[in-house]
């Protein structure tokens, strides 16, 4: 996917995908190339604990986020706004980490029109215009020496008929794989195998492929077409085929399709009860159309080379309805399966945060299913707590008088790079509960449920700045007595999570050294606990990432794999 991109400090709207003007003259005064990858100096006064290009280039979609089971490295690719001649961009930027906390930016991973695994780079005319949003996945047989699980990048390359005569739709699908898997721990060197392109005359945005019970791999693209490969070996050989266009998948950018994730912590019993009854939805379908949306339903995969059927689940028809994931500042999200430190699998989602000065990647969010609240939740990964410094403010049992804001006593400059977290007892009467960060604020317009027999009810939550105003609906269980508000504040924008991610809002605002934080309620309320933590920068060097020990085991249990880290 390539929405209208950001140039300098200009912001994109949620318009349809377009190709932007040439960018290859913008890299440090000369055309972009493998030896010239910086658009300028790193942005000043920019987010410090979100992934953001450190070479002065704008960015947009997350691409192919993936965990490499061979070396234990987390890879996050992204649409980086540069291109080699004659391209118009974008291409694959590259961040790496071993712990989700310390990150380094690497050189461009996949260039338009070039295979940089050899010197001089080999020309690839089928993708010489741009490399759009693709997906990375782990395939058995793609590891070092063709043994064990390994990472494959599936991407849409943009072509033109002048250089690639068969280019009728302007897009092909191609694959890139590590050039020296065993010895290149951070996978800095990617090659485009000679079998490319794997499919011609396609549309953009291949989803992360999924594997059926028969062993067939499938993925869907922007235009709702489904493609397949008969086996792991065929994926490794680039042997894909068109299955057909599935009317059950709506045509949208940046689609994703994956099994129902694990239960939301604390709500395992409701999840298990529904699972035992055989009533749970089986899959999540996510799309980006004027915002990011997801729906839950049942997937019947069918026989090989047949489309399968995705439909509402009996008893869960409400969750088949498209539900907004975040605000208009959050778009084109991509997800994948990652291991936790204990080896359990978790689904993590990343979004394009359309914020100044050149966009960023959202914080990684763990997706779970709350069967009691009948919705997906997305909570910041627990590793982010490692970025906290000692609490700059921490109090319990705080009484808020009606209409009187409580101003938190914070050092100058601290609030603009911080995390705010509070647990508030739900009042017995309607109340507008507000957290203000400078001129920005997040408000919960709370009212007790009018239906005492209902299992849950909805209240609006709004986050606003001097330029934006977004509202989401927060579902509260009748049994819940408290409300958690968690806001990450990072120089130019904020990510707000309510009830551990049952509702989320991403928005930008003006922050400076004078920015303060206050809390207020229109009715008397009690804050059980409230803390503010300064947040550290995430940035380190590739050398330091290499030195770090492996943190996560391979999630691909049962596969033969030699660990090279």
XYZ file of C-alpha atoms in Angstrom:
565
model
C 0.000 0.000 0.000
C 1.160 3.521 -0.678
C -1.121 6.213 0.566
C -0.291 9.793 -0.260
C 3.056 10.187 1.475
C 4.369 12.834 3.806
C 6.874 15.358 2.487
C 8.813 17.279 5.120
C 6.311 18.419 7.717
C 3.228 18.029 5.508
C 0.651 15.481 6.517
C -1.230 12.903 4.456
C -4.970 12.546 4.404
C -6.804 9.245 4.183
C -6.977 9.520 0.418
C -6.681 6.669 -2.033
C -3.272 5.282 -2.877
C -1.245 7.356 -5.300
C 2.335 7.400 -6.516
C 4.132 10.508 -5.394
C 6.584 12.588 -7.398
C 10.248 11.675 -7.752
C 12.209 11.508 -4.519
C 15.519 10.308 -5.889
C 17.000 13.836 -5.975
C 16.355 14.435 -2.271
C 19.080 12.366 -0.615
C 21.723 14.734 0.795
C 21.866 16.800 -2.378
C 22.236 13.948 -4.870
C 20.169 10.986 -6.081
C 19.369 8.277 -3.562
C 21.348 5.062 -3.907
C 22.727 2.289 -1.722
C 25.687 4.570 -0.978
C 23.491 7.625 -0.317
C 20.568 6.733 1.959
C 19.980 9.878 4.027
C 17.461 12.567 3.096
C 19.088 14.952 5.559
C 19.857 15.278 9.245
C 17.742 13.389 11.742
C 14.556 15.266 12.609
C 14.916 17.577 15.603
C 12.404 17.710 18.465
C 11.089 14.377 17.262
C 9.604 11.342 19.034
C 12.229 9.524 21.101
C 10.684 6.155 22.021
C 8.762 5.429 18.838
C 10.337 3.943 15.728
C 11.018 6.795 13.320
C 13.449 7.221 10.438
C 16.708 8.648 11.797
C 18.035 9.920 8.460
C 15.623 12.763 7.789
C 13.303 10.809 5.484
C 9.539 10.723 5.767
C 7.877 7.349 6.246
C 4.537 5.633 6.271
C 3.326 2.005 6.440
C 4.907 -0.671 8.597
C 6.064 -3.499 6.304
C 6.625 -7.166 7.058
C 7.168 -7.004 10.836
C 8.631 -10.360 11.796
C 10.644 -12.303 14.374
C 13.611 -14.214 12.989
C 13.682 -17.600 14.778
C 17.254 -18.271 13.659
C 18.996 -15.339 15.335
C 16.304 -14.185 17.762
C 16.078 -10.720 16.164
C 12.918 -8.634 15.753
C 12.760 -7.002 12.315
C 10.557 -4.059 11.521
C 10.517 -2.825 7.933
C 8.760 0.357 6.883
C 7.954 2.498 3.849
C 10.955 4.845 3.669
C 10.594 7.859 1.399
C 13.502 7.518 -0.982
C 14.208 5.669 -4.195
C 17.006 4.753 -6.579
C 16.866 6.102 -10.126
C 14.482 5.810 -12.007
C 12.106 5.133 -9.129
C 9.571 7.296 -7.336
C 9.635 5.406 -4.019
C 9.081 4.219 -1.464
C 11.384 1.364 -0.444
C 11.977 -0.852 2.607
C 13.596 0.874 5.576
C 14.768 -1.429 8.358
C 14.810 -1.387 12.188
C 16.071 -4.227 14.403
C 15.923 -5.171 18.083
C 16.404 -8.199 20.299
C 14.174 -7.075 23.165
C 11.481 -4.717 21.787
C 13.164 -1.971 23.832
C 16.506 -1.100 22.229
C 16.364 -0.460 18.487
C 18.825 0.341 15.703
C 18.210 1.555 12.181
C 19.962 -0.418 9.460
C 20.603 0.451 5.810
C 17.708 0.040 3.381
C 16.744 -3.629 3.185
C 15.017 -3.811 -0.219
C 15.720 -1.265 -2.965
C 13.598 -0.556 -6.001
C 15.204 -1.873 -9.177
C 18.312 -3.255 -7.484
C 19.507 -6.414 -5.802
C 22.171 -5.078 -3.454
C 23.373 -8.484 -2.275
C 26.044 -8.341 -4.987
C 28.510 -5.647 -6.016
C 27.803 -3.873 -8.225
C 24.072 -4.251 -7.528
C 22.139 -6.375 -10.001
C 19.379 -4.521 -11.875
C 15.806 -5.789 -11.338
C 13.586 -4.025 -13.861
C 10.340 -5.621 -12.640
C 10.305 -3.458 -9.471
C 12.303 -0.379 -10.472
C 9.620 2.185 -9.572
C 9.014 1.395 -5.905
C 8.643 -1.289 -3.271
C 5.219 -0.975 -1.639
C 3.789 -2.554 1.511
C 4.467 -6.271 1.818
C 4.578 -9.000 4.427
C 7.270 -11.129 6.019
C 6.588 -14.626 7.251
C 8.454 -17.678 8.522
C 8.592 -20.743 6.290
C 10.101 -24.136 7.021
C 12.998 -24.738 4.635
C 13.835 -21.042 4.285
C 16.473 -21.083 7.033
C 20.257 -21.221 6.591
C 21.255 -23.763 3.985
C 17.609 -24.482 3.219
C 17.079 -26.102 6.608
C 14.601 -25.170 9.320
C 12.347 -22.124 9.586
C 13.460 -18.869 8.013
C 12.122 -15.472 7.007
C 10.767 -14.682 3.544
C 9.687 -11.189 2.472
C 6.763 -11.056 0.015
C 6.371 -7.603 -1.511
C 4.658 -5.697 -4.339
C 7.099 -4.155 -6.779
C 6.008 -1.297 -9.007
C 7.030 -1.580 -12.652
C 6.568 0.368 -15.878
C 5.957 -0.962 -19.407
C 8.983 0.826 -20.826
C 11.372 -1.264 -18.729
C 9.149 -4.302 -18.105
C 6.933 -4.918 -21.180
C 4.580 -7.262 -19.345
C 3.708 -4.574 -16.805
C -0.014 -4.120 -17.500
C -1.306 -3.361 -13.984
C 1.848 -1.582 -12.793
C 2.503 -4.095 -10.007
C 4.115 -7.498 -9.552
C 4.642 -9.705 -6.516
C 8.204 -10.701 -5.681
C 10.158 -12.275 -2.845
C 13.353 -11.316 -1.064
C 15.332 -13.596 1.227
C 18.482 -13.236 3.352
C 21.584 -13.500 1.190
C 23.807 -14.972 3.937
C 21.400 -16.244 6.553
C 23.863 -18.119 8.738
C 26.425 -15.328 9.123
C 24.326 -12.169 8.810
C 22.802 -11.982 12.294
C 20.812 -8.778 11.681
C 19.816 -9.761 8.114
C 21.237 -6.597 6.615
C 21.748 -8.209 3.210
C 18.682 -9.259 1.172
C 18.645 -10.854 -2.249
C 15.931 -11.179 -4.895
C 16.020 -14.774 -6.235
C 16.120 -15.324 -9.977
C 12.591 -16.810 -10.008
C 11.134 -13.303 -9.452
C 8.594 -11.959 -10.030
C 6.482 -14.691 -8.463
C 3.230 -13.240 -9.886
C 2.756 -10.595 -12.577
C -0.033 -8.070 -13.224
C -1.311 -7.951 -9.667
C -2.538 -5.279 -7.301
C -0.648 -4.109 -4.205
C -0.669 -5.088 -0.527
C -0.151 -8.832 -0.118
C -1.282 -9.860 3.349
C 0.797 -12.052 5.629
C 0.332 -15.559 4.221
C -1.503 -18.159 6.289
C -1.216 -21.914 6.097
C -4.188 -24.265 5.742
C -4.582 -27.710 7.269
C -3.609 -29.242 3.917
C -0.254 -27.425 3.945
C -1.236 -24.886 1.292
C -0.065 -21.311 1.879
C -2.441 -18.485 1.006
C -2.470 -14.706 1.026
C -4.899 -12.055 -0.137
C -4.170 -8.746 -1.876
C -5.785 -5.319 -2.060
C -8.302 -6.396 -4.717
C -9.603 -9.356 -2.648
C -7.773 -11.893 -4.796
C -6.378 -14.945 -3.024
C -3.116 -16.575 -4.074
C -1.703 -19.945 -3.063
C 1.426 -22.078 -2.920
C 1.077 -25.819 -2.528
C 3.768 -26.331 0.126
C 6.659 -24.843 2.078
C 9.000 -25.964 -0.673
C 6.914 -24.172 -3.299
C 7.000 -20.956 -1.285
C 10.780 -21.188 -1.052
C 10.883 -21.763 -4.823
C 8.557 -18.839 -5.522
C 5.808 -21.014 -6.987
C 2.570 -19.130 -6.326
C -0.715 -19.324 -8.245
C -3.978 -17.397 -8.350
C -6.894 -19.112 -6.596
C -9.496 -16.436 -7.292
C -11.247 -13.336 -6.003
C -13.020 -13.891 -2.709
C -16.173 -11.776 -2.219
C -15.965 -12.426 1.526
C -12.864 -10.188 1.708
C -13.679 -6.556 1.031
C -11.355 -4.645 -1.283
C -9.144 -2.511 0.946
C -5.558 -1.544 1.588
C -3.149 -3.374 3.918
C -5.337 -6.429 4.633
C -4.526 -9.031 7.247
C -6.104 -12.370 8.114
C -5.142 -14.497 11.104
C -6.519 -16.941 13.692
C -8.400 -15.618 16.708
C -5.731 -14.492 19.195
C -5.345 -15.619 22.798
C -7.624 -14.580 25.637
C -7.267 -11.160 27.221
C -5.458 -11.605 30.573
C -8.005 -11.844 33.365
C -10.750 -13.045 31.034
C -9.505 -16.530 30.243
C -12.533 -18.221 31.835
C -15.038 -16.577 29.486
C -12.805 -17.432 26.518
C -12.469 -21.072 27.558
C -16.171 -21.431 28.246
C -17.048 -20.193 24.776
C -14.332 -22.369 23.223
C -15.642 -25.482 24.956
C -19.084 -24.707 23.607
C -17.535 -24.483 20.131
C -18.983 -21.033 19.561
C -15.949 -18.763 19.235
C -15.073 -17.009 15.974
C -12.026 -18.586 14.352
C -10.361 -15.642 12.540
C -9.747 -11.902 12.453
C -9.937 -9.980 9.176
C -8.323 -6.518 9.191
C -8.450 -3.878 6.436
C -7.522 -0.226 5.915
C -10.291 1.813 4.247
C -10.706 5.368 5.482
C -9.215 4.122 8.742
C -8.200 0.746 10.127
C -10.928 -1.796 10.849
C -11.246 -5.380 11.974
C -14.002 -7.987 12.108
C -14.238 -11.467 13.596
C -15.853 -14.474 11.973
C -15.569 -18.126 11.029
C -13.260 -19.275 8.244
C -13.892 -22.494 6.349
C -10.756 -22.918 4.257
C -12.013 -25.553 1.829
C -9.883 -27.782 -0.360
C -6.589 -26.699 -1.946
C -6.994 -24.161 -4.757
C -10.494 -23.233 -3.585
C -11.316 -19.883 -2.041
C -12.839 -20.908 1.249
C -15.561 -18.964 3.042
C -15.381 -16.258 5.725
C -18.673 -15.467 7.431
C -20.256 -14.449 10.709
C -20.178 -16.917 13.577
C -23.570 -18.012 14.961
C -24.102 -16.244 18.253
C -21.322 -13.734 17.439
C -22.886 -11.820 14.562
C -22.127 -8.512 16.310
C -18.361 -8.980 16.085
C -18.548 -9.588 12.327
C -19.462 -5.907 11.941
C -16.432 -3.741 11.059
C -14.996 -2.073 14.194
C -12.616 0.885 14.139
C -9.150 0.034 15.517
C -7.901 3.564 16.239
C -8.209 7.151 14.987
C -7.479 8.853 11.665
C -3.873 9.384 12.808
C -3.392 5.592 12.823
C -3.428 3.705 9.510
C -2.064 0.825 7.427
C -1.345 -1.401 10.418
C 0.520 -4.689 10.046
C 0.692 -7.590 12.454
C 2.507 -10.847 12.987
C 3.030 -13.580 15.541
C 5.918 -13.139 17.989
C 7.170 -15.107 20.984
C 6.963 -13.814 24.531
C 9.897 -14.404 26.869
C 8.238 -17.574 28.185
C 7.933 -18.909 24.648
C 4.177 -18.408 24.345
C 2.911 -16.959 21.083
C 1.319 -13.520 20.856
C -0.114 -11.440 18.036
C 1.397 -7.934 17.815
C 0.073 -5.067 15.697
C 1.900 -1.929 14.503
C 0.426 1.130 12.817
C 1.569 4.089 10.754
C 1.281 7.079 13.092
C 0.649 10.093 10.843
C 2.297 12.648 13.117
C 4.913 15.409 12.814
C 7.608 15.873 11.767
C 7.763 12.945 9.290
C 5.477 10.207 10.680
C 6.416 7.329 12.992
C 5.505 3.754 13.789
C 3.030 3.215 16.621
C 4.007 1.374 19.758
C 3.730 -2.410 19.356
C 0.396 -3.658 20.679
C -0.528 -7.177 21.791
C -3.913 -8.209 20.385
C -6.112 -10.417 22.555
C -9.769 -11.407 22.523
C -12.007 -10.514 25.455
C -14.912 -12.943 25.205
C -16.726 -11.272 28.130
C -16.644 -7.845 26.465
C -17.040 -9.430 23.019
C -14.215 -7.454 21.445
C -10.542 -7.440 20.591
C -8.175 -5.516 22.841
C -4.760 -4.061 21.982
C -2.464 -3.384 24.913
C 1.063 -1.929 24.781
C 3.565 -4.768 25.098
C 4.860 -5.258 28.627
C 8.475 -4.720 27.506
C 7.758 -0.984 27.248
C 7.901 -0.771 31.037
C 11.674 -1.227 30.710
C 11.814 2.257 29.189
C 10.468 3.844 32.355
C 12.715 5.893 34.587
C 11.922 6.272 38.304
C 8.416 7.653 38.798
C 8.394 11.450 38.682
C 4.949 11.443 40.284
C 3.193 8.654 42.166
C 0.200 8.858 44.481
C -2.586 6.592 45.688
C -6.023 7.306 47.094
C -6.269 10.732 45.462
C -9.623 12.491 46.000
C -10.746 14.674 43.103
C -13.161 17.412 44.073
C -15.916 18.065 41.550
C -14.760 20.485 38.880
C -11.355 21.232 40.439
C -8.369 20.041 38.381
C -5.380 18.492 40.115
C -2.097 19.706 38.625
C 0.786 17.251 38.830
C 4.053 18.775 39.988
C 6.514 17.741 37.280
C 9.941 19.049 36.312
C 10.108 21.242 33.220
C 10.341 19.216 30.030
C 9.479 15.880 31.647
C 5.881 15.540 30.459
C 6.702 15.707 26.742
C 8.537 12.358 26.906
C 6.621 10.366 29.466
C 4.000 7.772 30.319
C 0.925 8.642 32.377
C -1.084 5.841 33.987
C -4.013 6.099 36.379
C -6.698 3.812 37.785
C -9.886 5.665 38.720
C -12.864 4.337 40.661
C -16.003 4.675 38.554
C -18.288 7.219 40.263
C -21.881 6.497 41.209
C -23.140 9.359 39.057
C -22.382 10.643 35.548
C -19.014 12.380 35.321
C -16.689 13.821 32.733
C -13.205 12.603 33.663
C -10.375 14.448 31.934
C -6.596 14.114 31.651
C -5.007 17.261 30.178
C -1.521 17.314 28.645
C -0.773 20.923 27.839
C -3.457 22.090 25.425
C -4.415 18.493 24.590
C -6.750 16.316 26.606
C -8.457 12.940 26.813
C -11.980 12.811 28.257
C -14.214 9.951 29.360
C -17.862 10.973 29.443
C -18.919 8.389 31.975
C -22.473 7.446 32.834
C -23.511 4.343 34.816
C -25.344 1.690 32.849
C -29.044 2.341 32.437
C -29.704 -1.392 32.064
C -28.849 -3.325 35.212
C -29.326 -6.634 33.387
C -26.807 -5.859 30.618
C -23.388 -7.511 30.735
C -21.698 -4.384 29.375
C -22.359 -0.833 28.258
C -20.634 1.854 26.178
C -19.218 5.252 27.100
C -17.519 7.738 24.723
C -13.829 8.577 25.077
C -12.408 11.584 23.248
C -8.852 12.804 22.745
C -8.420 16.308 21.362
C -5.703 18.820 20.578
C -5.722 22.204 18.909
C -5.786 20.450 15.509
C -7.576 17.120 16.076
C -10.609 15.724 17.863
C -11.250 11.966 17.879
C -13.878 9.905 19.697
C -14.085 6.160 20.253
C -16.584 4.013 22.128
C -15.270 2.264 25.243
C -17.062 -0.893 26.359
C -17.235 -1.373 30.134
C -18.400 -4.554 31.844
C -21.180 -4.221 34.388
C -18.874 -5.925 36.900
C -16.029 -3.430 36.470
C -15.555 -0.838 39.189
C -12.462 0.966 37.924
C -11.183 2.608 34.760
C -7.555 2.530 33.611
C -6.166 5.382 31.517
C -2.675 5.045 30.044
C -1.201 7.731 27.797
C 2.214 7.637 26.122
C 3.460 11.171 25.387
C 6.332 11.497 22.907
C 7.219 15.058 21.829
C 4.794 15.476 18.923
C 1.997 12.995 19.588
C 0.274 10.717 22.066
C -1.129 7.198 22.160
C -3.952 6.751 24.674
C -5.118 3.326 25.890
C -8.298 2.878 27.898
C -9.074 -0.250 29.926
C -5.813 -1.871 28.804
C -6.459 -1.204 25.133
C -10.165 -1.889 24.821
C -10.252 1.548 23.176
C -7.230 3.384 21.739
C -6.695 6.852 20.279
C -3.577 8.172 18.521
C -3.366 11.946 18.048
C -0.787 14.697 17.709
C -0.450 17.832 19.803
C 1.865 20.746 20.591
C 4.259 19.785 23.402
C 7.174 21.737 24.850
C 9.164 22.162 28.068
C 6.239 23.962 29.693
C 3.767 21.154 28.990
C 2.139 19.947 32.195
C -0.384 17.277 33.174
C -3.586 17.675 35.170
C -6.530 15.445 36.080
C -10.106 16.538 36.712
C -13.626 15.184 37.111
C -16.956 16.978 36.894
C -18.158 14.863 39.828
C -16.226 13.838 42.917
C -14.029 10.832 42.142
C -11.283 8.737 43.691
C -8.043 7.931 41.895
C -6.806 4.611 43.255
C -3.326 5.169 41.828
C -1.663 7.633 39.480
C 1.924 7.754 38.206
C 4.017 9.569 35.629
C 7.244 8.025 34.354
C 9.917 9.680 32.240
C 10.558 7.497 29.201
C 14.015 6.717 27.838
C 15.029 6.857 24.203
C 14.961 3.537 22.340
C 17.919 4.200 20.053
C 21.144 2.235 20.017
C 23.625 1.059 17.376
C 23.572 -2.085 15.233
C 26.777 -3.144 17.006
C 25.063 -2.962 20.394
C 22.122 -4.995 19.112
C 24.547 -7.664 17.919
C 26.185 -7.776 21.360
C 22.901 -8.323 23.148
C 22.064 -11.888 24.177
C 19.084 -13.633 22.695
C 15.909 -12.811 24.642
C 13.127 -14.809 22.948
C 13.014 -18.509 22.050
C 11.800 -19.668 18.683
C 7.982 -19.751 18.537
C 8.156 -22.551 15.970
C 8.263 -25.471 18.351
C 8.784 -28.838 16.767
C 10.820 -27.509 13.848
C 14.427 -28.442 13.333
C 16.459 -25.285 13.813
C 20.050 -24.462 14.574
C 20.452 -21.238 16.548
C 23.300 -19.102 15.196
C 22.997 -16.249 17.725
